[in-house]
Short mmCIF file of C-alpha atoms in Angstrom, two decimals:
data_model
loop_
_atom_site.label_atom_id
_atom_site.label_comp_id
_atom_site.label_asym_id
_atom_site.label_seq_id
_atom_site.Cartn_x
_atom_site.Cartn_y
_atom_site.Cartn_z
CA MET A 19 0.00 0.00 0.00
CA MET A 20 2.90 2.30 0.79
CA LEU A 21 4.11 1.84 -2.75
CA LYS A 22 0.70 2.63 -4.16
CA HIS A 23 0.45 5.87 -2.19
CA PHE A 24 3.90 6.89 -3.15
CA LEU A 25 3.14 6.28 -6.81
CA PHE A 26 -0.07 8.27 -6.50
CA SER A 27 1.75 11.24 -5.08
CA VAL A 28 4.44 11.08 -7.75
CA LEU A 29 1.85 10.84 -10.48
CA PHE A 30 -0.14 13.65 -8.91
CA ALA A 31 2.86 15.94 -8.81
CA PHE A 32 3.62 15.09 -12.42
CA THR A 33 0.11 15.64 -13.71
CA ALA A 34 -0.26 18.84 -11.70
CA LEU A 35 2.86 20.18 -13.34
CA THR A 36 1.82 19.21 -16.83
CA SER A 37 -1.68 20.54 -16.39
CA MET A 38 -0.23 23.86 -15.28
CA VAL A 39 1.84 23.95 -18.43
CA GLN A 40 -1.19 23.03 -20.47
CA ALA A 41 -3.33 25.59 -18.70
CA SER A 42 -0.99 28.34 -19.73
CA SER A 43 -1.03 27.26 -23.37
CA ALA A 44 -4.59 25.95 -23.72
CA PRO A 45 -7.23 27.88 -21.85
CA GLU A 46 -9.80 25.06 -21.51
CA PRO A 47 -8.21 21.78 -20.43
CA ALA A 48 -11.47 20.65 -18.82
CA VAL A 49 -13.09 20.18 -22.21
CA ALA A 50 -10.54 17.60 -23.30
CA VAL A 51 -11.10 15.60 -20.11
CA GLU A 52 -14.86 15.66 -20.62
CA GLU A 53 -14.55 14.35 -24.16
CA LYS A 54 -12.57 11.35 -23.03
CA VAL A 55 -14.56 10.15 -20.02
CA TYR A 56 -18.03 11.57 -20.69
CA GLU A 57 -18.70 12.24 -17.05
CA SER A 58 -17.16 14.56 -14.60
CA LYS A 59 -14.52 13.02 -12.38
CA THR A 60 -12.41 14.44 -9.64
CA VAL A 61 -8.68 14.58 -10.12
CA VAL A 62 -8.21 11.78 -7.62
CA GLU A 63 -10.63 9.57 -9.52
CA LEU A 64 -8.83 10.34 -12.74
CA LEU A 65 -5.51 9.43 -11.22
CA GLU A 66 -6.94 6.25 -9.84
CA SER A 67 -8.39 5.22 -13.17
CA PHE A 68 -5.11 6.08 -14.83
CA PHE A 69 -3.29 3.91 -12.33
CA GLN A 70 -5.56 1.06 -13.37
CA THR A 71 -4.11 1.30 -16.87
CA THR A 72 -0.43 1.28 -15.86
CA GLY A 73 1.82 -1.70 -16.36
CA ILE A 74 2.83 -1.59 -12.70
CA ASN A 75 -0.75 -2.17 -11.68
CA ALA A 76 -1.22 -4.93 -14.23
CA MET A 77 1.86 -6.70 -12.94
CA ILE A 78 1.16 -6.23 -9.21
CA ASN A 79 -2.58 -6.71 -9.08
CA THR A 80 -2.89 -9.70 -11.35
CA LYS A 81 -6.44 -10.61 -12.23
CA ASP A 82 -8.36 -13.59 -13.47
CA GLY A 83 -9.59 -13.55 -17.01
CA VAL A 84 -6.83 -11.44 -18.54
CA LYS A 85 -6.32 -12.60 -22.12
CA GLY A 86 -2.94 -13.12 -23.74
CA GLY A 87 -2.02 -12.33 -27.31
CA HIS A 88 -3.76 -15.41 -28.64
CA GLY A 89 -6.98 -15.12 -26.66
CA GLU A 90 -5.94 -17.62 -24.02
CA GLU A 91 -6.36 -16.83 -20.35
CA LEU A 92 -3.17 -15.87 -18.53
CA THR A 93 -2.19 -17.28 -15.16
CA HIS A 94 -1.35 -14.89 -12.34
CA PHE A 95 2.27 -15.94 -12.62
CA ALA A 96 2.44 -15.10 -16.34
CA GLN A 97 0.97 -11.66 -15.63
CA GLY A 98 3.28 -10.77 -12.78
CA TRP A 99 6.54 -12.48 -11.90
CA GLY A 100 6.67 -14.27 -15.21
CA ARG A 101 7.10 -10.95 -16.98
CA VAL A 102 9.77 -9.85 -14.53
CA ILE A 103 11.69 -13.08 -15.12
CA MET A 104 11.34 -12.66 -18.86
CA PHE A 105 12.73 -9.12 -18.61
CA ALA A 106 15.71 -10.61 -16.81
CA ILE A 107 16.14 -13.27 -19.51
CA VAL A 108 15.86 -10.64 -22.21
CA PHE A 109 18.57 -8.58 -20.55
CA LEU A 110 20.74 -11.68 -20.35
CA LEU A 111 20.25 -12.13 -24.10
CA PHE A 112 21.17 -8.48 -24.68
CA TYR A 113 24.31 -9.04 -22.66
CA LEU A 114 25.21 -12.17 -24.61
CA ALA A 115 24.55 -10.45 -27.93
CA ILE A 116 26.33 -7.18 -27.22
CA ALA A 117 29.10 -7.94 -24.77
CA LYS A 118 29.82 -11.52 -25.80
CA GLY A 119 29.04 -11.20 -29.51
CA PHE A 120 26.69 -14.22 -29.60
CA GLU A 121 25.00 -14.08 -33.02
CA PRO A 122 24.07 -10.44 -32.31
CA LEU A 123 22.33 -10.02 -35.66
CA LEU A 124 19.55 -12.30 -34.54
CA LEU A 125 19.72 -12.45 -30.77
CA LEU A 126 19.39 -8.69 -30.47
CA PRO A 127 16.11 -8.33 -32.40
CA ILE A 128 14.79 -11.57 -30.87
CA ALA A 129 15.51 -10.31 -27.37
CA PHE A 130 13.98 -6.92 -28.12
CA GLY A 131 10.93 -8.64 -29.51
CA GLY A 132 10.78 -10.57 -26.26
CA LEU A 133 10.98 -7.31 -24.31
CA LEU A 134 8.06 -5.84 -26.26
CA ALA A 135 6.08 -9.08 -26.07
CA ASN A 136 6.13 -8.95 -22.28
CA ILE A 137 4.75 -5.45 -21.94
CA PRO A 138 1.49 -5.82 -20.05
CA ILE A 139 -1.80 -4.48 -21.48
CA ALA A 140 -0.20 -3.35 -24.78
CA ASN A 141 -0.87 -6.82 -26.19
CA MET A 142 1.73 -6.49 -28.91
CA THR A 143 1.70 -10.18 -29.73
CA GLY A 144 -2.04 -10.16 -30.46
CA PRO A 145 -3.38 -10.27 -34.00
CA ASP A 146 -3.46 -6.45 -34.12
CA GLY A 147 -0.18 -5.86 -32.30
CA MET A 148 3.04 -5.03 -34.10
CA LEU A 149 4.74 -8.31 -33.21
CA GLY A 150 1.62 -10.30 -33.95
CA ILE A 151 1.37 -8.73 -37.39
CA ILE A 152 5.01 -9.51 -38.14
CA TYR A 153 4.56 -13.05 -36.89
CA SER A 154 1.53 -13.80 -39.03
CA MET A 155 3.06 -11.98 -41.98
CA GLY A 156 6.12 -14.14 -42.38
CA ILE A 157 6.75 -16.67 -39.67
CA ALA A 158 3.43 -18.47 -39.27
CA ASN A 159 3.54 -19.18 -43.01
CA GLN A 160 7.33 -19.89 -42.98
CA PHE A 161 8.09 -17.16 -45.49
CA PHE A 162 10.90 -15.29 -43.71
CA PRO A 163 13.16 -18.30 -43.12
CA LEU A 164 12.98 -18.99 -46.85
CA LEU A 165 14.07 -15.46 -47.72
CA ILE A 166 16.98 -15.83 -45.31
CA PHE A 167 17.86 -19.09 -47.00
CA MET A 168 17.89 -17.33 -50.35
CA GLY A 169 20.41 -14.84 -49.01
CA VAL A 170 22.50 -17.60 -47.47
CA GLY A 171 22.48 -19.34 -50.85
CA ALA A 172 23.75 -16.17 -52.49
CA MET A 173 26.59 -16.01 -49.98
CA THR A 174 27.59 -19.67 -50.22
CA ASP A 175 30.50 -20.83 -52.33
CA PHE A 176 30.25 -24.49 -53.27
CA GLY A 177 33.79 -24.49 -54.68
CA PRO A 178 35.40 -26.34 -51.74
CA LEU A 179 32.68 -28.99 -51.84
CA LEU A 180 32.92 -29.45 -55.61
CA SER A 181 36.67 -29.81 -55.46
CA ASN A 182 36.43 -32.66 -52.94
CA PRO A 183 32.92 -34.12 -53.29
CA LYS A 184 33.30 -36.98 -50.84
CA THR A 185 33.45 -34.54 -47.93
CA ALA A 186 29.70 -34.08 -48.48
CA LEU A 187 29.21 -37.34 -46.59
CA LEU A 188 30.61 -35.69 -43.46
CA GLY A 189 27.86 -33.11 -43.71
CA GLY A 190 25.40 -35.98 -43.94
CA ALA A 191 26.78 -37.84 -40.94
CA ALA A 192 26.57 -34.74 -38.79
CA GLN A 193 22.81 -34.79 -39.29
CA PHE A 194 22.85 -37.59 -36.76
CA GLY A 195 22.64 -34.68 -34.36
CA ILE A 196 19.07 -34.16 -35.54
CA PHE A 197 17.88 -37.72 -35.44
CA GLY A 198 19.86 -38.72 -32.37
CA SER A 199 18.35 -35.90 -30.39
CA LEU A 200 14.92 -36.81 -31.77
CA VAL A 201 15.30 -40.12 -29.95
CA GLY A 202 16.66 -38.21 -26.97
CA ALA A 203 13.63 -35.94 -26.86
CA ALA A 204 11.28 -38.90 -27.14
CA ALA A 205 13.09 -40.70 -24.33
CA LEU A 206 13.05 -37.60 -22.14
CA SER A 207 9.33 -37.29 -22.62
CA GLN A 208 8.53 -40.98 -22.22
CA TYR A 209 10.77 -41.93 -19.30
CA THR A 210 11.23 -38.88 -17.12
CA GLY A 211 7.80 -37.31 -17.19
CA MET A 212 9.48 -33.92 -16.78
CA VAL A 213 8.01 -32.82 -20.08
CA ASP A 214 5.33 -34.17 -22.33
CA PHE A 215 6.35 -33.79 -25.95
CA THR A 216 4.41 -35.15 -28.87
CA LEU A 217 6.31 -36.69 -31.79
CA LYS A 218 5.81 -33.49 -33.79
CA GLN A 219 7.28 -31.42 -30.98
CA CYS A 220 10.20 -33.85 -30.62
CA SER A 221 10.94 -33.48 -34.33
CA ALA A 222 10.74 -29.69 -34.20
CA ILE A 223 13.15 -29.62 -31.26
CA SER A 224 15.60 -32.07 -32.76
CA ILE A 225 16.13 -29.84 -35.82
CA ILE A 226 18.26 -27.65 -33.52
CA GLY A 227 20.90 -30.31 -34.18
CA GLY A 228 21.00 -29.12 -37.79
CA ALA A 229 22.71 -25.99 -36.43
CA ASP A 230 20.87 -23.97 -38.98
CA GLY A 231 18.76 -21.09 -37.70
CA PRO A 232 16.37 -20.58 -40.64
CA THR A 233 15.76 -24.32 -41.00
CA SER A 234 14.98 -24.58 -37.29
CA ILE A 235 12.48 -21.74 -37.50
CA PHE A 236 10.98 -23.17 -40.68
CA ILE A 237 10.38 -26.58 -39.13
CA ALA A 238 9.33 -25.26 -35.74
CA SER A 239 6.65 -23.03 -37.20
CA ALA A 240 5.39 -25.91 -39.33
CA LEU A 241 5.35 -28.61 -36.66
CA ALA A 242 5.26 -26.97 -33.24
CA PRO A 243 4.69 -23.18 -33.36
CA GLU A 244 4.04 -23.14 -29.61
CA LEU A 245 7.70 -24.01 -29.00
CA LEU A 246 9.13 -21.67 -31.63
CA GLY A 247 10.58 -19.11 -29.21
CA ALA A 248 12.52 -21.60 -27.16
CA ILE A 249 13.72 -23.53 -30.23
CA ALA A 250 14.97 -20.41 -32.00
CA VAL A 251 16.71 -19.09 -28.92
CA ALA A 252 18.33 -22.47 -28.29
CA ALA A 253 19.41 -22.82 -31.94
CA TYR A 254 20.99 -19.37 -32.15
CA SER A 255 22.62 -19.45 -28.74
CA TYR A 256 24.17 -22.86 -29.36
CA MET A 257 25.31 -21.76 -32.80
CA ALA A 258 27.10 -18.92 -31.09
CA LEU A 259 28.55 -21.41 -28.64
CA VAL A 260 30.01 -23.65 -31.36
CA PRO A 261 33.60 -22.58 -30.51
CA VAL A 262 32.96 -23.64 -26.91
CA ILE A 263 30.94 -26.82 -27.45
CA GLN A 264 32.82 -28.41 -30.32
CA PRO A 265 36.57 -28.42 -29.53
CA PRO A 266 36.42 -30.67 -26.42
CA ILE A 267 34.37 -33.25 -28.33
CA MET A 268 36.68 -33.05 -31.34
CA LYS A 269 39.76 -33.50 -29.21
CA ALA A 270 38.27 -36.34 -27.17
CA LEU A 271 37.48 -38.37 -30.28
CA THR A 272 40.71 -37.90 -32.22
CA THR A 273 44.37 -38.66 -31.63
CA VAL A 274 47.03 -36.02 -32.10
CA GLU A 275 48.28 -37.87 -35.20
CA GLU A 276 44.83 -37.66 -36.76
CA ARG A 277 44.56 -33.98 -36.00
CA ARG A 278 47.94 -33.41 -37.65
CA ILE A 279 46.86 -34.89 -40.99
CA VAL A 280 47.61 -32.50 -43.81
CA MET A 281 45.08 -32.59 -46.62
CA LYS A 282 45.86 -32.32 -50.30
CA SER A 283 45.31 -28.80 -51.54
CA THR A 284 41.99 -28.32 -53.29
CA ARG A 285 41.82 -28.31 -57.09
CA LYS A 286 40.61 -25.33 -59.03
CA VAL A 287 36.90 -25.68 -59.74
CA ASN A 288 35.53 -24.90 -63.18
CA SER A 289 33.03 -22.05 -63.00
CA LEU A 290 30.61 -24.08 -65.10
CA GLU A 291 30.54 -26.73 -62.35
CA LYS A 292 29.56 -24.10 -59.83
CA LEU A 293 26.86 -22.77 -62.13
CA ILE A 294 25.30 -26.18 -62.74
CA PHE A 295 25.47 -27.40 -59.15
CA PRO A 296 22.42 -25.52 -57.78
CA LEU A 297 20.40 -26.85 -60.71
CA ILE A 298 21.49 -30.39 -59.90
CA VAL A 299 20.38 -29.92 -56.31
CA VAL A 300 16.97 -28.63 -57.40
CA VAL A 301 16.44 -31.53 -59.80
CA MET A 302 17.43 -34.01 -57.10
CA ILE A 303 15.04 -32.41 -54.63
CA ALA A 304 12.29 -32.45 -57.22
CA LEU A 305 12.80 -36.15 -57.85
CA ILE A 306 13.51 -37.42 -54.34
CA LEU A 307 12.19 -35.08 -51.70
CA PRO A 308 9.75 -32.40 -52.86
CA ASP A 309 9.01 -31.59 -49.21
CA ALA A 310 12.39 -29.89 -48.98
CA ALA A 311 11.69 -27.91 -52.14
CA PRO A 312 10.87 -24.56 -50.45
CA LEU A 313 14.14 -24.54 -48.49
CA MET A 314 16.41 -25.88 -51.20
CA GLY A 315 14.63 -23.97 -53.94
CA ALA A 316 15.25 -20.64 -52.24
CA PHE A 317 18.80 -21.66 -51.43
CA ALA A 318 19.55 -22.76 -54.98
CA LEU A 319 18.01 -19.62 -56.44
CA GLY A 320 20.33 -17.46 -54.37
CA ASN A 321 23.34 -19.54 -55.31
CA PHE A 322 22.41 -19.70 -58.99
CA ALA A 323 21.99 -15.92 -59.12
CA LYS A 324 25.45 -15.50 -57.63
CA GLU A 325 27.22 -18.04 -59.83
CA SER A 326 25.55 -16.90 -63.03
CA GLY A 327 27.55 -13.70 -62.78
CA VAL A 328 25.05 -11.75 -64.89
CA VAL A 329 22.63 -10.62 -62.17
CA ASP A 330 25.01 -9.15 -59.65
CA ARG A 331 22.38 -6.59 -58.70
CA LEU A 332 19.94 -9.30 -57.68
CA SER A 333 22.50 -11.39 -55.90
CA ASN A 334 23.86 -8.39 -54.03
CA GLU A 335 20.34 -7.50 -52.98
CA MET A 336 19.74 -11.00 -51.64
CA GLN A 337 23.04 -11.04 -49.77
CA ASN A 338 22.67 -7.59 -48.26
CA SER A 339 19.54 -5.47 -48.00
CA LEU A 340 16.99 -8.24 -48.35
CA ILE A 341 18.55 -10.55 -45.80
CA ASN A 342 19.03 -7.63 -43.42
CA ILE A 343 15.43 -6.51 -43.63
CA VAL A 344 14.15 -10.03 -43.19
CA THR A 345 16.50 -10.57 -40.26
CA ILE A 346 14.88 -7.67 -38.42
CA PHE A 347 11.39 -9.05 -39.01
CA LEU A 348 12.41 -12.61 -38.28
CA GLY A 349 14.00 -11.59 -35.00
CA LEU A 350 11.01 -9.56 -33.85
CA GLY A 351 8.57 -12.25 -34.94
CA VAL A 352 10.44 -14.95 -33.07
CA GLY A 353 10.74 -12.58 -30.12
CA SER A 354 6.95 -12.41 -29.96
CA LYS A 355 7.12 -16.03 -28.84
CA LEU A 356 9.15 -15.04 -25.80
CA ALA A 357 6.02 -13.95 -23.93
CA ALA A 358 6.14 -15.30 -20.38
CA GLU A 359 3.16 -17.60 -20.80
CA GLN A 360 4.82 -19.35 -23.72
CA PHE A 361 8.46 -19.34 -22.70
CA LEU A 362 8.45 -20.01 -18.96
CA ILE A 363 7.39 -23.62 -19.14
CA ALA A 364 9.18 -26.84 -18.24
CA GLU A 365 9.48 -27.65 -21.94
CA THR A 366 11.96 -24.79 -22.44
CA ILE A 367 14.47 -26.44 -20.13
CA GLY A 368 13.97 -29.71 -21.97
CA ILE A 369 14.58 -27.95 -25.29
CA MET A 370 17.79 -26.36 -24.00
CA ILE A 371 19.10 -29.74 -22.82
CA ILE A 372 18.17 -31.57 -26.01
CA GLY A 373 19.60 -28.78 -28.17
CA LEU A 374 22.98 -29.09 -26.48
CA LEU A 375 22.85 -32.87 -26.87
CA ALA A 376 22.00 -32.44 -30.54
CA PHE A 377 25.03 -30.23 -31.20
CA ALA A 378 27.34 -32.63 -29.39
CA ALA A 379 25.94 -35.67 -31.22
CA GLY A 380 26.23 -33.98 -34.61
CA THR A 381 29.84 -32.98 -33.98
CA ALA A 382 30.76 -36.47 -32.81
CA ALA A 383 29.04 -38.17 -35.73
CA GLY A 384 30.87 -35.97 -38.25
CA VAL A 385 34.25 -36.72 -36.69
CA ILE A 386 33.57 -40.46 -36.49
CA MET A 387 32.38 -40.52 -40.10
CA ALA A 388 35.66 -38.95 -41.21
CA GLN A 389 37.59 -41.63 -39.31
CA LEU A 390 35.48 -44.35 -40.94
CA MET A 391 36.12 -42.90 -44.38
CA ASN A 392 39.85 -42.92 -43.68
CA LYS A 393 39.61 -46.61 -42.75
CA PHE A 394 38.02 -47.50 -46.06
CA SER A 395 40.01 -45.38 -48.44
CA LYS A 396 43.66 -44.79 -47.79
CA ALA A 397 44.23 -42.33 -50.62
CA ASP A 398 43.87 -38.65 -49.72
CA PRO A 399 43.28 -39.00 -45.99
CA ILE A 400 40.74 -36.68 -44.42
CA ASN A 401 41.57 -34.78 -41.30
CA PRO A 402 38.75 -35.92 -38.99
CA LEU A 403 38.48 -32.43 -37.53
CA ILE A 404 36.70 -31.21 -40.65
CA GLY A 405 33.95 -33.73 -39.92
CA ALA A 406 32.89 -31.52 -37.05
CA ALA A 407 32.17 -28.78 -39.58
CA GLY A 408 29.42 -31.00 -40.96
CA VAL A 409 26.94 -29.47 -38.53
CA SER A 410 26.06 -26.48 -40.66
CA ALA A 411 26.65 -23.31 -38.58
CA VAL A 412 28.37 -21.74 -41.60
CA PRO A 413 31.12 -20.57 -41.36
CA MET A 414 31.72 -20.76 -37.62
CA ALA A 415 32.07 -24.55 -37.49
CA ALA A 416 34.61 -24.54 -40.33
CA ARG A 417 36.65 -21.87 -38.56
CA VAL A 418 36.62 -23.94 -35.37
CA ALA A 419 37.83 -27.02 -37.25
CA SER A 420 40.62 -24.99 -38.81
CA LYS A 421 41.63 -23.50 -35.48
CA VAL A 422 41.81 -26.84 -33.68
CA GLY A 423 43.77 -28.22 -36.63
CA SER A 424 46.34 -25.47 -36.55
CA GLU A 425 46.75 -25.99 -32.81
CA ALA A 426 47.89 -29.56 -33.50
CA ARG A 427 50.09 -28.57 -36.45
CA PRO A 428 50.82 -24.88 -36.82
CA GLY A 429 50.47 -23.76 -40.41
CA ASN A 430 48.03 -26.53 -41.35
CA ILE A 431 45.13 -24.54 -42.76
CA LEU A 432 42.00 -26.67 -42.90
CA LEU A 433 39.54 -23.85 -43.51
CA MET A 434 38.88 -24.49 -47.19
CA HIS A 435 38.64 -28.24 -46.61
CA ALA A 436 36.22 -27.69 -43.76
CA MET A 437 33.99 -25.47 -45.88
CA GLY A 438 33.07 -28.54 -47.98
CA PRO A 439 31.32 -30.49 -45.20
CA ASN A 440 30.10 -27.19 -43.83
CA VAL A 441 28.01 -26.27 -46.88
CA ALA A 442 27.06 -29.92 -47.37
CA GLY A 443 25.71 -29.74 -43.83
CA VAL A 444 23.32 -27.01 -44.94
CA ILE A 445 22.01 -29.27 -47.69
CA GLY A 446 21.97 -32.21 -45.29
CA SER A 447 19.89 -30.41 -42.69
CA ALA A 448 17.48 -29.17 -45.34
CA VAL A 449 17.07 -32.77 -46.52
CA ALA A 450 16.57 -33.94 -42.93
CA ALA A 451 13.99 -31.19 -42.49
CA GLY A 452 12.23 -32.37 -45.63
CA VAL A 453 12.16 -35.93 -44.30
CA LEU A 454 10.61 -34.79 -41.02
CA LEU A 455 8.01 -32.74 -42.86
CA SER A 456 7.17 -35.64 -45.15
CA ILE A 457 6.59 -37.94 -42.16
CA PHE A 458 3.90 -35.67 -40.72
CA LYS A 459 2.05 -35.05 -43.97
CA MET B 24 -3.69 -46.16 -28.74
CA GLU B 25 -0.61 -44.98 -26.92
CA ILE B 26 2.31 -44.62 -29.30
CA ASN B 27 5.73 -45.75 -28.15
CA LEU B 28 7.57 -42.47 -28.67
CA VAL B 29 11.07 -43.89 -28.48
CA GLY B 30 10.31 -46.78 -30.83
CA GLU B 31 8.72 -44.43 -33.29
CA SER B 32 11.56 -41.95 -33.15
CA LEU B 33 14.11 -44.74 -33.70
CA LYS B 34 12.28 -45.57 -36.92
CA PHE B 35 12.41 -41.90 -37.90
CA MET B 36 16.13 -41.95 -37.26
CA VAL B 37 16.71 -44.94 -39.52
CA LEU B 38 14.62 -43.39 -42.29
CA GLY B 39 16.08 -39.92 -41.89
CA MET B 40 19.75 -40.87 -41.76
CA ALA B 41 19.29 -43.27 -44.68
CA ILE B 42 17.64 -40.62 -46.85
CA VAL B 43 20.19 -37.94 -45.95
CA LEU B 44 23.15 -40.19 -46.65
CA VAL B 45 21.69 -41.64 -49.84
CA PHE B 46 20.82 -38.16 -51.06
CA LEU B 47 24.34 -36.91 -50.41
CA LEU B 48 25.91 -40.06 -51.89
CA ILE B 49 23.98 -39.53 -55.10
CA MET B 50 25.00 -35.89 -55.01
CA VAL B 51 28.66 -36.86 -54.57
CA GLU B 52 28.52 -39.20 -57.58
CA ILE B 53 26.82 -36.56 -59.71
CA MET B 54 29.41 -34.00 -58.67
CA LYS B 55 32.22 -36.35 -59.65
CA LEU B 56 30.55 -37.14 -62.95
CA GLN B 57 29.89 -33.52 -63.83
CA ALA B 58 33.45 -32.58 -62.92
CA LYS B 59 34.69 -35.22 -65.37
CA ILE B 60 32.34 -34.21 -68.16
CA ILE B 61 32.83 -30.50 -67.76
CA ASN B 62 36.59 -30.66 -67.49
CA LYS B 63 36.76 -32.91 -70.55
CA TYR B 64 34.44 -31.05 -72.89
CA PHE B 65 34.37 -27.51 -71.51
CA PRO B 66 37.74 -27.00 -69.93
CA GLU B 67 38.10 -23.58 -68.47
CA LYS B 68 40.60 -21.55 -70.35
CA ALA B 69 43.55 -21.46 -68.05
CA PRO B 70 44.68 -17.93 -67.31
CA LYS B 71 47.23 -17.27 -69.99
CA ILE B 72 50.71 -17.40 -68.64
CA VAL B 73 52.49 -15.65 -71.41
CA PRO B 74 55.79 -17.38 -72.08
CA ALA B 75 58.77 -15.15 -71.58
CA SER B 76 59.95 -15.59 -75.14
CA ASN B 77 56.71 -14.10 -76.45
CA ASN B 78 57.23 -10.89 -74.57
CA PRO B 79 58.15 -7.97 -76.72
CA PRO B 80 61.91 -8.00 -76.63
CA LEU B 81 63.25 -5.56 -74.16
CA THR B 82 66.03 -3.37 -75.15
CA GLN B 83 69.33 -4.11 -73.59
CA THR B 84 69.45 -0.79 -71.78
CA ASN B 85 66.03 -1.43 -70.23
CA THR B 86 66.97 -4.73 -68.68
CA GLU B 87 70.21 -3.32 -67.46
CA GLU B 88 68.40 -0.43 -65.92
CA GLU B 89 65.95 -2.81 -64.25
CA ALA B 90 68.75 -4.94 -62.94
CA HIS B 91 70.24 -1.84 -61.37
CA HIS B 92 66.91 -0.97 -59.80
CA VAL B 93 66.50 -4.44 -58.41
CA ALA B 94 69.99 -4.39 -56.98
CA ALA B 95 69.31 -1.01 -55.37
CA ILE B 96 66.04 -2.22 -53.84
CA VAL B 97 67.63 -5.40 -52.50
CA ALA B 98 70.45 -3.41 -50.96
CA ALA B 99 68.01 -0.95 -49.39
CA VAL B 100 65.89 -3.72 -47.89
CA ALA B 101 68.95 -5.47 -46.52
CA GLU B 102 70.15 -2.22 -44.98
CA PHE B 103 66.71 -1.58 -43.46
CA ARG B 104 66.58 -5.09 -41.96
CA LYS B 105 70.01 -4.62 -40.45
CA GLN B 106 68.96 -1.38 -38.81
CA SER B 107 65.68 -2.61 -37.32
#
């Protein structure tokens, strides 16, 4: 009550001041008040009714029957402390994005979206709110992730992959992160009872293991939109954590001799090969897995525009302005899913755990696949470290592989070799996404 | 009927990994094939390394002058390295 009185007095002082200012400029302030409320009220009544509309009141005096952005009834916790906790989480994300440089391009707008989504009363995530409009404009229908994919395609160089095609298999093996964590999510839900995921939700979560932000958002909004916020935050934070998560796993699975393997320098790739490659991918998708067509189609379009060399204006647009604009919208739209009632649930913790597991499993599978390939073909040995780059996370994972490699043998630059599995990982996770979508058709 | 989540997800894993690996294997083979075809029939014109003999003959004085320049530069660099 003390707080309430104090606030009243502060507000009173403030309004008294402003009304004095208004009185000097506008001679009849009473008229404006009458228009708004239609009946005469004392100043105290006005202040009291104003207090009813403040966020402080909405968060302190939580009520039954308050509706969230999607028409569902909010619990008292989601109206009060839930919002406070979400503010704290949002500030943590700001800290990670700004001070630690964790994928700031996405975490910053996502976190700000989360901040706006948790403003009481404003209802920004509702169908008429700014975040709600952005969400239904491009995330509910999976449009924005596709535009991002187009830009990523326009930035990707398939040269390293084309010069050493067999490294594509490493990118395939690393997709074990997706399917391994799918089993993990199912087991967590079936045996612990901590969370209760459906198969669709398990699949949406496991795609975090693809280490590919747009793919994760694409699948999550198709299969489990209610978990989108947590999945996107997990995917982007773990992608930022690749340099922390991967090296211990890579070192544990390889010997020093293996890490010191020097790979044959890559051959020069014919520009015609690069031009035809995106078309090959599209034809393969058309024949084998049309469910992955939206993702791979957008990706191949971007890449084709770049490699054609005659539409630099278009390809520059995709790589720069378009992807930047969409990133803003994508971040805010995903942020709208950080509302307390949707984020502060036991499932979020489950998603964080499974996401970490997925990254670790993908890294391990890529490394082990490289070792297997070395067993079977002795010519041109592969440094198993580049297998870890098979989880997409372009180009971070490739840089990590190169860094760990040069620690074992200074001057051994694996970056170009690691880019092969890295871009193959993007294709691999899009294929895995297509498989998951096709299962639930 | 209650679905066995773990059993079901194991089946997904078998299907998913098989499709991903088969897809990429096919892609690898196609990449190898296209590399062969393209490099055989449409080889990229290698950047022309003009043989030295084709260069317009330099006059004797020019080369001598250049040799002097080179010598001067080498000496200067050596001197600089010694100093620093």
